[in-house]
């Protein structure tokens, strides 16, 4: 056989082999979507040899009792060899290394614990030791520079009289006023029997971090424990162990993480440009001696997610730019900024460094796998864990970032997922999945979750698009403010404009477009089904807004709404607020809409869904259905509720975008949960 014939033969064998492999692969199911494992947080050891991480494991639907996902503790080395430390029906969080690197400290509620406690386990193995256990859940902790002291945060312990009164029925809650603040307590790790000493601070404490060389604490505090004060009125302060404030760093607007420099002379903070900046996405440096704030990376056209110190004067920061991520290094002495990890296929979500700043690690994902642990010490991220080996048998659709132009010329981006077996020239139904916030963004990574069953949808013939409409983060502060004082204006016109764009490319059938989203994305879905009804054939609204007037009076973030969204109070513009509410436009509602909501939601009150349902039901004959999830807050936390949601979402889209139903038909309200459960008994 000559060389050319051999090459042709080899190519044919390769193609046949590849076809056979692909043929064996399967479309991702909704159950698999809900039950996919992923890495939560990671922390590298001081010597850089180990990376501790939490592995989030959803409960198996139909087999396990309802509840939130489990979170295990695992440790991997730089070669990707992992060890299981704390596994099973546990919920590990807040992992931290001792300064010596001999122990991993963590929060968990284990065995007979009624409340979350502080534990530690030796890196060499053995049983965990419970260090702090009180009749209240610990929410955070920090170790001092020589591992002799620990300070933790917890709400006040209820006394016996309070418990007896509750038993007798005297348990009235005074709205907002009865909310308890976090208290701080000091523990002597050399004498665990010693009484915990309260560090008296008047404000609510949101976070704590010991100084790297002395017994001082960096704390983020707010006037009350209300979420709105967390968003709009918190500050970073330094306190001594007597509760005296040593230094205050005055900032305005939202705050994220803060870290001490290695020598304790500076702190780094992710914060906001001002109170009207929708997100804490800028990097600031606080001088510990003077309290003055500086900004080493000005006018960053991205969103700073987090950062970590590498030395006394150098730190690395993780930035999200558009739909990708990058890691850069800032030198405070020279002012230079150099890129360490350029944007690529992996979207990095977190950063952690060793004591010397030589080793970097973090969590990242791609369109082929959910969050895993990565070694970030070199220019190319190296994946160290594989939490879902079964994914190699799943058909992966084509996914890419696209750019399009809005009607007013603004350049916009989003992530497009093609139907499996896509053929150019064919037009496909589209499901648009809209993120909430709107101060967040979609990255080109693993996006599948119960409310975004993307690979399942693509495997069943749908195109999927996730837009970063104006007001999204990832493109600088100015872009993130573009939707302010214009509820449902240009921001939601952007969603119509992408339909036009995708229709012109020949991919999408513009008569078969569905929309879904949660929170602000739910608002978009409600607006699409009413004011923009002619553009959408189906809508699924989740924990969404229907009435901007009543939403203000029932949410737990009214000040935040004013600062970064409306920029007006209802009494400033009554009619405008009403007209920017989907209920006002229900006379135009021709789009069948499925409404779903957790009945314990404090962010967007369940009454928002009730209002829209009642207006459409009374005013039109358009198909509408309302589903409540008992005990669920602003988003479903339990696997069963998540699977139920996914099933209802996809059935609605299949029925109205692909079915041959008559215009006023509606799918049955029942799902086949009973049959699924009974099949397990056989």
XYZ file of C-alpha atoms in Angstrom:
682
model
C 0.000 0.000 0.000
C 1.476 3.361 -1.022
C 1.729 6.248 1.417
C -1.232 8.219 -0.003
C -3.566 5.225 0.140
C -2.412 4.508 3.669
C -3.224 8.095 4.723
C -6.714 7.854 3.208
C -7.278 4.499 4.930
C -6.077 5.863 8.277
C -8.355 8.894 7.936
C -11.360 6.683 7.210
C -10.606 4.520 10.247
C -10.333 7.664 12.382
C -13.638 9.039 11.101
C -15.434 5.729 11.624
C -13.977 5.422 15.126
C -14.970 8.994 15.935
C -18.491 8.422 14.603
C -18.824 5.286 16.685
C -17.717 7.112 19.818
C -20.117 10.020 19.227
C -22.948 7.608 18.513
C -22.539 6.118 21.967
C -22.761 9.500 23.638
C -26.041 10.696 25.106
C -28.007 13.895 25.445
C -27.754 15.361 28.919
C -30.890 14.709 30.948
C -32.567 17.148 33.292
C -31.799 14.858 36.226
C -28.109 14.901 35.298
C -28.223 18.679 34.959
C -29.543 19.045 38.496
C -27.256 16.405 40.031
C -23.931 17.475 38.489
C -21.153 17.885 41.063
C -18.905 20.933 41.163
C -16.108 22.425 43.223
C -17.174 25.194 45.581
C -14.256 26.997 47.248
C -10.523 26.256 47.273
C -7.596 27.278 49.492
C -3.907 26.570 48.885
C -1.672 25.587 51.810
C 0.980 28.062 53.054
C 3.756 25.939 51.525
C 1.890 25.526 48.227
C 1.937 21.727 48.347
C -1.780 21.100 48.884
C -5.081 22.628 47.825
C -8.089 22.073 50.051
C -11.453 22.383 48.339
C -15.132 21.773 48.888
C -17.014 19.498 46.524
C -20.711 20.307 46.151
C -22.815 17.165 45.753
C -26.542 17.607 45.030
C -28.947 15.135 46.604
C -30.149 12.362 44.336
C -33.725 13.077 43.339
C -36.446 10.498 44.092
C -33.993 8.493 46.266
C -32.967 10.922 49.018
C -35.005 13.094 51.330
C -35.505 16.681 50.228
C -32.723 19.047 51.235
C -29.872 21.252 50.096
C -26.744 19.904 48.430
C -23.975 18.367 50.512
C -20.494 19.902 50.610
C -17.488 17.642 51.229
C -13.872 18.481 52.068
C -11.195 17.146 49.708
C -7.487 17.887 49.284
C -5.449 17.631 46.084
C -1.749 18.054 45.389
C -0.230 19.885 42.420
C -0.221 16.640 40.413
C -3.985 16.273 40.723
C -4.004 13.423 43.210
C -7.003 14.023 45.495
C -7.806 12.667 48.940
C -11.254 12.597 50.557
C -11.175 14.144 54.031
C -14.758 14.859 55.157
C -17.404 13.089 53.073
C -21.000 11.923 53.173
C -23.997 13.857 54.440
C -22.057 16.939 55.524
C -21.929 20.630 54.702
C -18.365 21.907 54.965
C -17.688 25.615 54.397
C -15.195 28.413 55.153
C -12.090 26.272 54.738
C -8.844 27.841 56.019
C -5.307 26.635 56.714
C -3.466 27.090 59.973
C -0.409 29.364 59.610
C 1.821 26.296 59.987
C -0.099 24.385 57.302
C -0.578 21.410 59.650
C -4.359 21.795 59.972
C -7.396 22.665 57.893
C -10.062 24.586 59.800
C -13.655 24.564 58.586
C -17.293 25.160 59.507
C -19.785 22.309 59.577
C -22.762 20.833 61.368
C -21.752 17.231 62.036
C -22.995 14.206 63.936
C -25.155 15.471 66.814
C -24.495 19.181 66.172
C -27.633 21.321 66.261
C -25.697 24.376 65.125
C -22.763 25.048 62.791
C -19.462 24.628 64.666
C -15.741 25.217 64.037
C -13.667 22.097 63.367
C -10.119 21.309 62.384
C -8.478 18.261 60.862
C -4.779 17.478 60.508
C -3.419 17.387 56.966
C -1.860 14.018 57.837
C -5.358 12.664 58.445
C -7.185 11.380 61.495
C -10.419 12.480 63.109
C -11.698 16.046 63.100
C -11.605 17.993 66.346
C -14.521 20.247 67.282
C -13.116 23.546 68.591
C -16.104 25.853 68.908
C -19.623 24.646 69.613
C -22.283 26.991 70.985
C -26.083 27.168 70.908
C -25.947 29.376 67.833
C -24.464 28.803 64.386
C -20.983 30.176 63.709
C -20.992 32.132 60.441
C -17.284 33.023 60.073
C -13.934 32.746 61.850
C -10.285 33.801 61.602
C -6.998 32.570 63.131
C -4.334 34.907 64.476
C -0.729 35.021 63.271
C 0.594 32.202 65.500
C -2.498 29.960 65.700
C -3.082 30.680 69.396
C -6.317 32.638 69.049
C -9.475 32.322 66.998
C -12.246 34.885 66.624
C -15.636 33.779 65.368
C -18.945 35.435 64.463
C -22.366 34.248 65.624
C -25.808 35.564 66.477
C -26.673 35.841 70.219
C -27.502 32.570 71.946
C -31.159 32.331 72.920
C -31.676 31.870 76.638
C -34.026 29.362 78.255
C -36.744 31.939 78.878
C -36.870 32.774 75.152
C -37.227 29.087 74.329
C -40.044 28.645 76.856
C -41.874 31.697 75.544
C -41.621 30.289 72.026
C -43.108 27.008 73.226
C -46.020 28.945 74.738
C -46.641 30.724 71.450
C -45.093 34.101 72.300
C -42.903 34.268 69.227
C -44.051 37.392 67.415
C -41.466 38.878 65.066
C -41.141 42.647 64.819
C -40.431 43.265 61.140
C -36.766 44.222 60.618
C -36.335 45.542 64.172
C -36.016 42.088 65.780
C -33.245 41.031 63.409
C -30.151 40.176 65.482
C -26.621 41.376 64.770
C -23.553 39.165 64.490
C -21.349 39.237 67.591
C -17.599 38.512 67.760
C -15.997 36.172 70.308
C -12.359 35.364 71.076
C -11.241 31.775 71.741
C -7.959 30.751 73.387
C -6.810 27.761 71.314
C -4.366 26.762 74.038
C -7.206 26.452 76.539
C -10.453 25.422 74.861
C -12.210 25.119 78.219
C -11.716 28.827 78.842
C -14.849 30.955 78.456
C -15.182 32.686 75.113
C -14.710 36.426 75.476
C -17.022 38.756 73.559
C -15.377 41.571 71.603
C -17.902 44.360 72.039
C -18.670 46.145 68.765
C -21.943 47.995 68.247
C -22.364 47.302 64.531
C -23.339 44.124 62.728
C -20.146 42.262 61.694
C -20.086 40.778 58.209
C -16.500 39.490 57.957
C -13.321 39.140 60.024
C -9.611 38.691 59.235
C -6.678 38.737 61.671
C -3.653 40.973 60.994
C -0.736 38.858 59.660
C 1.657 39.815 62.485
C -0.355 41.117 65.453
C -3.703 40.771 67.210
C -5.808 43.242 65.253
C -8.887 42.470 63.182
C -10.053 43.733 59.816
C -13.855 43.689 59.885
C -16.582 44.703 57.502
C -19.427 46.156 59.525
C -22.874 47.623 58.865
C -25.335 49.542 61.086
C -27.822 46.642 61.123
C -28.054 43.050 59.938
C -30.478 44.012 57.160
C -29.401 42.996 53.652
C -29.935 46.556 52.423
C -27.350 47.892 54.876
C -24.930 45.182 53.769
C -25.291 46.446 50.190
C -25.390 50.179 50.809
C -23.860 51.079 54.187
C -21.041 48.682 55.103
C -17.443 49.776 55.789
C -14.093 48.120 56.453
C -12.562 48.944 59.845
C -9.630 47.730 61.928
C -10.328 46.863 65.581
C -8.180 45.658 68.440
C -9.298 42.703 70.555
C -10.936 45.065 73.060
C -13.349 46.262 70.392
C -11.763 49.668 69.893
C -11.709 50.901 66.312
C -8.127 51.579 65.268
C -8.705 52.655 61.661
C -11.585 53.199 59.259
C -11.460 52.970 55.470
C -14.163 55.244 54.111
C -15.662 53.980 50.891
C -18.986 54.458 49.144
C -21.199 51.796 47.660
C -21.006 48.022 47.599
C -18.044 46.131 49.037
C -16.587 42.722 48.304
C -13.590 40.907 49.754
C -10.652 42.539 51.545
C -7.235 41.094 52.394
C -4.221 42.160 54.432
C -0.909 42.585 52.632
C 1.780 40.169 53.835
C 3.361 42.806 56.099
C 0.023 44.258 57.257
C 0.774 47.757 55.936
C -2.015 47.700 53.353
C -5.366 46.125 52.703
C -6.771 45.354 49.280
C -10.503 45.783 48.720
C -12.925 45.039 45.918
C -15.412 47.868 45.985
C -17.593 50.184 43.955
C -16.810 53.440 42.183
C -19.574 55.162 44.168
C -23.000 54.406 45.614
C -24.510 54.251 42.124
C -22.047 51.623 40.891
C -24.139 48.429 40.599
C -21.378 46.038 41.705
C -18.187 45.781 43.743
C -15.906 45.275 40.751
C -12.997 47.686 41.246
C -9.703 47.178 43.083
C -8.694 49.554 45.894
C -5.722 49.728 48.255
C -6.119 51.034 51.798
C -3.092 52.448 53.648
C -3.288 51.049 57.189
C -1.291 53.915 58.686
C -3.278 56.774 57.131
C -6.597 55.135 56.230
C -6.376 56.653 52.739
C -7.715 54.750 49.735
C -6.043 54.557 46.313
C -6.972 52.771 43.091
C -4.065 51.026 41.306
C -6.106 49.829 38.306
C -8.117 52.784 37.071
C -10.866 52.656 34.462
C -10.670 48.875 34.247
C -12.955 47.781 31.410
C -13.913 44.608 33.188
C -15.020 43.434 36.607
C -12.540 42.606 39.381
C -13.872 39.417 40.997
C -11.209 38.820 43.640
C -7.508 39.253 44.462
C -4.660 37.813 46.523
C -1.369 39.227 47.808
C 1.870 37.750 46.440
C 4.276 39.850 48.519
C 4.380 43.058 50.569
C 3.944 45.179 47.445
C 2.535 42.890 44.755
C -0.884 41.324 44.298
C -2.717 39.302 41.686
C -6.292 40.090 40.713
C -8.880 38.104 38.804
C -10.812 40.120 36.251
C -13.807 39.148 34.172
C -13.783 40.898 30.819
C -16.755 40.360 28.541
C -17.435 36.617 28.587
C -13.888 35.595 29.591
C -11.473 35.967 32.519
C -7.880 37.039 33.053
C -5.374 37.163 35.902
C -3.076 40.177 36.195
C -0.373 41.272 38.644
C -0.137 44.779 40.098
C 3.160 46.137 41.476
C 2.377 48.901 43.973
C 5.969 50.204 43.989
C 6.268 50.714 40.234
C 2.577 50.980 39.386
C 3.028 48.409 36.622
C 0.306 45.967 35.637
C 1.187 42.817 33.730
C -1.047 40.053 32.472
C -0.295 36.595 33.909
C -3.103 34.456 32.495
C -4.708 35.766 29.311
C -8.375 35.204 28.463
C -8.898 31.677 27.171
C -11.149 28.631 27.211
C -11.219 28.410 31.005
C -13.179 30.987 32.996
C -11.506 31.375 36.389
C -13.837 32.030 39.323
C -11.482 32.382 42.324
C -7.833 32.902 43.339
C -5.712 31.677 46.229
C -1.928 31.920 46.771
C 0.662 30.348 49.033
C 2.595 32.247 51.718
C 5.461 33.232 49.394
C 3.225 34.180 46.465
C 4.927 31.640 44.220
C 2.007 29.267 43.761
C -1.463 30.230 42.583
C -4.570 28.097 42.429
C -8.276 28.611 41.972
C -11.548 27.299 40.645
C -12.537 27.462 36.992
C -14.854 25.979 34.388
C -15.239 25.674 30.619
C -18.121 24.863 28.313
C -17.112 21.179 28.680
C -17.059 20.865 32.478
C -18.346 22.642 35.621
C -16.125 24.212 38.286
C -12.916 22.290 39.053
C -9.648 23.058 40.875
C -6.900 24.563 38.678
C -3.202 25.185 39.163
C -2.770 28.809 38.064
C 0.965 29.129 38.686
C 1.842 29.234 34.971
C 0.402 30.998 31.942
C -1.805 28.020 31.104
C -4.322 26.880 33.737
C -3.873 23.195 34.607
C -6.965 21.245 35.666
C -6.307 19.147 38.779
C -9.697 17.565 39.517
C -12.356 15.715 37.553
C -15.556 15.594 39.585
C -17.829 14.278 36.822
C -16.017 11.649 34.721
C -19.376 10.603 33.237
C -19.460 13.835 31.232
C -17.185 12.221 28.627
C -20.292 10.292 27.522
C -22.414 13.421 27.064
C -22.861 15.103 23.704
C -21.477 18.622 23.902
C -23.087 21.272 21.685
C -21.109 24.039 20.025
C -20.908 27.128 22.261
C -19.406 30.504 21.408
C -19.433 34.199 22.240
C -21.104 36.410 19.669
C -21.259 40.173 19.261
C -24.188 42.096 17.869
C -25.350 45.692 17.611
C -28.400 47.145 19.339
C -30.754 49.469 17.480
C -29.038 52.518 18.991
C -25.558 51.340 17.997
C -24.416 49.921 21.341
C -22.225 46.837 20.876
C -23.474 43.867 22.891
C -22.272 40.351 23.617
C -23.732 37.053 24.651
C -23.157 33.318 24.615
C -24.774 31.291 21.842
C -25.283 27.533 22.069
C -26.144 25.713 18.834
C -28.558 22.801 18.611
C -26.861 19.420 18.471
C -26.572 18.218 14.859
C -26.969 21.817 13.706
C -27.228 22.146 9.927
C -26.624 25.455 8.226
C -29.721 26.620 6.393
C -32.154 25.165 8.912
C -33.957 27.489 11.301
C -34.392 26.450 14.930
C -36.560 27.474 17.877
C -34.686 29.683 20.343
C -34.749 29.802 24.129
C -33.343 33.048 25.479
C -32.054 32.682 29.047
C -31.687 36.079 30.735
C -29.456 36.605 33.768
C -30.622 38.496 36.844
C -29.158 41.458 38.648
C -28.895 43.092 36.190
C -25.471 43.647 37.824
C -24.034 40.293 36.771
C -22.924 38.749 33.512
C -22.750 35.507 31.579
C -19.311 34.047 30.869
C -18.446 31.559 28.131
C -18.140 28.593 30.501
C -20.214 25.784 31.996
C -23.615 27.426 32.306
C -25.867 24.428 32.881
C -27.987 24.415 36.009
C -31.602 23.702 36.876
C -32.864 27.054 35.574
C -30.520 26.931 32.539
C -30.751 23.327 31.234
C -28.699 24.329 28.198
C -27.206 21.042 26.985
C -30.521 19.286 27.439
C -32.249 21.995 25.397
C -29.575 21.921 22.675
C -29.820 18.134 22.545
C -33.541 18.447 21.895
C -33.273 20.796 18.948
C -33.239 24.247 20.555
C -30.771 27.047 20.050
C -29.994 28.848 23.302
C -28.795 32.409 23.766
C -27.666 34.073 27.003
C -27.389 37.858 26.558
C -25.172 40.330 28.397
C -27.568 43.192 27.849
C -26.689 46.767 28.846
C -26.417 47.026 32.608
C -24.424 43.779 32.823
C -21.032 43.701 34.519
C -17.765 42.679 32.844
C -17.402 45.744 30.617
C -16.574 48.525 33.036
C -18.653 50.704 35.332
C -20.063 52.982 32.623
C -21.589 50.047 30.745
C -23.040 48.593 33.964
C -24.864 51.878 34.622
C -26.459 52.112 31.176
C -29.790 50.681 32.280
C -30.240 52.889 35.331
C -33.325 55.134 35.528
C -34.680 53.267 32.494
C -36.450 50.191 33.847
C -37.408 47.853 30.976
C -36.309 50.414 28.411
C -33.279 49.972 26.163
C -32.056 47.067 28.331
C -34.951 44.871 27.240
C -35.011 46.222 23.687
C -31.550 44.636 23.512
C -33.284 41.257 23.826
C -35.486 41.924 20.826
C -32.520 43.151 18.804
C -30.666 39.868 19.218
C -33.682 38.008 17.828
C -33.384 40.161 14.720
C -29.655 39.454 14.551
C -29.975 35.673 14.949
C -32.839 35.585 12.471
C -30.725 37.409 9.871
C -27.956 34.832 10.295
C -30.454 32.138 9.340
C -30.146 30.243 12.624
C -33.361 31.192 14.410
C -37.024 31.044 13.514
C -38.215 34.379 14.916
C -41.754 33.030 15.240
C -40.570 30.384 17.710
C -38.692 32.315 20.399
C -39.072 31.618 24.106
C -37.626 33.549 27.027
C -36.849 32.659 30.626
C -34.930 34.069 33.567
C -34.943 34.584 37.313
C -35.182 37.759 39.412
C -34.339 40.630 37.024
C -34.299 37.981 34.305
C -37.789 37.084 35.498
C -38.707 40.745 35.107
C -37.427 40.545 31.516
C -39.505 37.403 30.943
C -42.646 39.104 32.275
C -41.981 42.213 30.159
C -41.448 40.018 27.102
C -44.804 38.304 27.676
C -46.688 41.588 28.027
C -45.197 44.809 26.613
C -43.117 42.917 23.998
C -45.507 40.024 23.496
C -45.426 40.117 19.691
C -41.778 38.977 19.736
C -42.076 35.934 22.013
C -44.034 32.696 21.638
C -43.443 31.418 25.192
C -42.237 32.791 28.509
C -41.190 31.268 31.844
C -40.830 33.810 34.648
C -38.990 32.815 37.830
C -38.978 34.884 41.061
C -39.597 37.878 38.808
C -40.883 41.426 39.123
C -44.321 42.389 37.846
C -45.104 45.645 39.694
C -42.304 48.124 40.425
C -44.498 50.053 42.865
C -45.392 47.144 45.128
C -41.969 45.554 44.668
C -40.363 48.539 46.397
C -42.638 48.100 49.405
C -42.098 44.357 49.794
C -38.399 43.807 49.012
C -35.486 43.621 51.466
C -33.292 45.891 49.274
C -35.234 49.183 48.765
C -32.190 51.463 49.146
C -30.150 49.329 46.772
C -32.977 49.506 44.217
C -32.886 53.287 44.395
C -29.089 53.597 44.255
C -28.261 51.286 41.369
C -31.476 50.552 39.495
C -34.334 53.047 39.490
C -32.448 56.155 40.676
C -35.943 57.345 41.618
C -38.318 56.551 44.449
C -41.893 55.522 43.611
C -43.263 58.824 44.947
C -40.932 60.677 42.574
C -42.443 59.028 39.491
C -45.608 57.121 40.300
C -46.863 56.868 36.717
C -43.439 56.041 35.277
C -42.965 53.208 37.771
C -46.406 51.849 36.913
C -45.798 52.006 33.180
C -42.490 50.135 33.609
C -44.391 47.307 35.310
C -45.562 44.233 33.346
C -48.999 44.336 35.017
C -49.641 47.669 33.248
C -49.276 45.949 29.860
C -51.269 42.784 30.438
C -53.839 43.902 27.872
C -51.129 43.132 25.267
C -50.291 39.710 26.763
C -50.580 37.109 24.008
C -47.558 35.054 25.076
C -48.294 31.915 27.138
C -46.465 32.424 30.435
C -45.496 29.989 33.176
C -44.774 31.750 36.478
C -42.768 30.032 39.254
C -41.708 31.328 42.664
C -40.394 30.216 46.066
C -42.921 31.098 48.754
C -40.197 32.236 51.230
C -38.624 34.794 48.894
C -37.735 38.068 50.655
C -35.921 39.668 47.712
C -38.820 39.547 45.267
C -41.965 38.826 47.256
C -44.172 35.960 45.970
C -46.999 38.482 45.621
C -45.213 39.781 42.505
C -46.017 36.513 40.778
C -49.533 36.479 42.175
C -50.229 39.934 40.772
C -49.111 39.071 37.260
C -51.021 35.792 37.304
C -54.238 37.465 38.456
C -53.998 40.356 35.973
C -53.430 38.057 32.982
C -55.985 35.509 34.146
C -58.674 38.152 34.604
C -57.863 40.402 31.679
C -57.112 37.888 28.880
C -57.619 34.301 27.801
C -53.851 33.831 27.323
C -52.490 30.610 28.899
C -50.962 31.357 32.299
C -49.945 29.123 35.199
C -48.518 29.901 38.655
C -46.394 27.394 40.590
C -45.134 27.957 44.145
C -42.249 26.064 45.770
C -42.829 25.685 49.537
C -39.919 26.765 51.720
C -37.782 27.971 48.829
C -36.264 31.491 48.920
C -35.020 33.614 45.986
C -34.125 30.578 43.891
C -34.660 26.875 44.514
C -32.083 25.235 46.820
C -33.357 21.650 47.003
C -32.704 19.109 44.242
C -36.325 17.968 43.984
C -37.591 21.535 43.573
C -34.840 22.198 41.038
C -35.723 19.136 38.960
C -39.423 19.957 39.098
C -38.603 23.478 37.877
C -36.452 22.190 34.980
C -39.144 19.762 33.879
C -41.844 22.430 33.874
C -39.600 24.903 32.044
C -38.693 22.510 29.241
C -42.224 21.142 28.867
C -43.532 24.698 28.463
C -40.941 25.478 25.783
C -41.500 22.172 23.951
C -45.260 22.699 24.006
C -45.317 26.248 22.642
C -42.187 26.393 20.474
C -42.309 22.933 18.908
C -45.803 21.599 19.526
C -48.741 21.767 17.149
C -51.093 22.950 19.861
C -53.874 25.408 19.354
C -53.184 28.949 20.564
C -55.142 28.679 23.813
C -54.103 25.150 24.813
C -52.052 24.603 27.962
C -49.976 21.594 29.088
C -51.349 19.504 31.986
C -50.263 20.813 35.375
C -49.120 17.419 36.696
C -45.659 15.962 36.212
C -44.775 12.247 36.256
C -43.085 12.274 39.677
C -45.393 9.535 40.968
C -44.410 7.161 38.152
C -40.710 7.915 38.688
C -40.939 7.147 42.402
C -42.960 3.961 41.909
C -40.493 2.699 39.288
C -37.731 2.720 41.919
C -39.685 0.222 44.039
C -39.766 -2.358 41.252
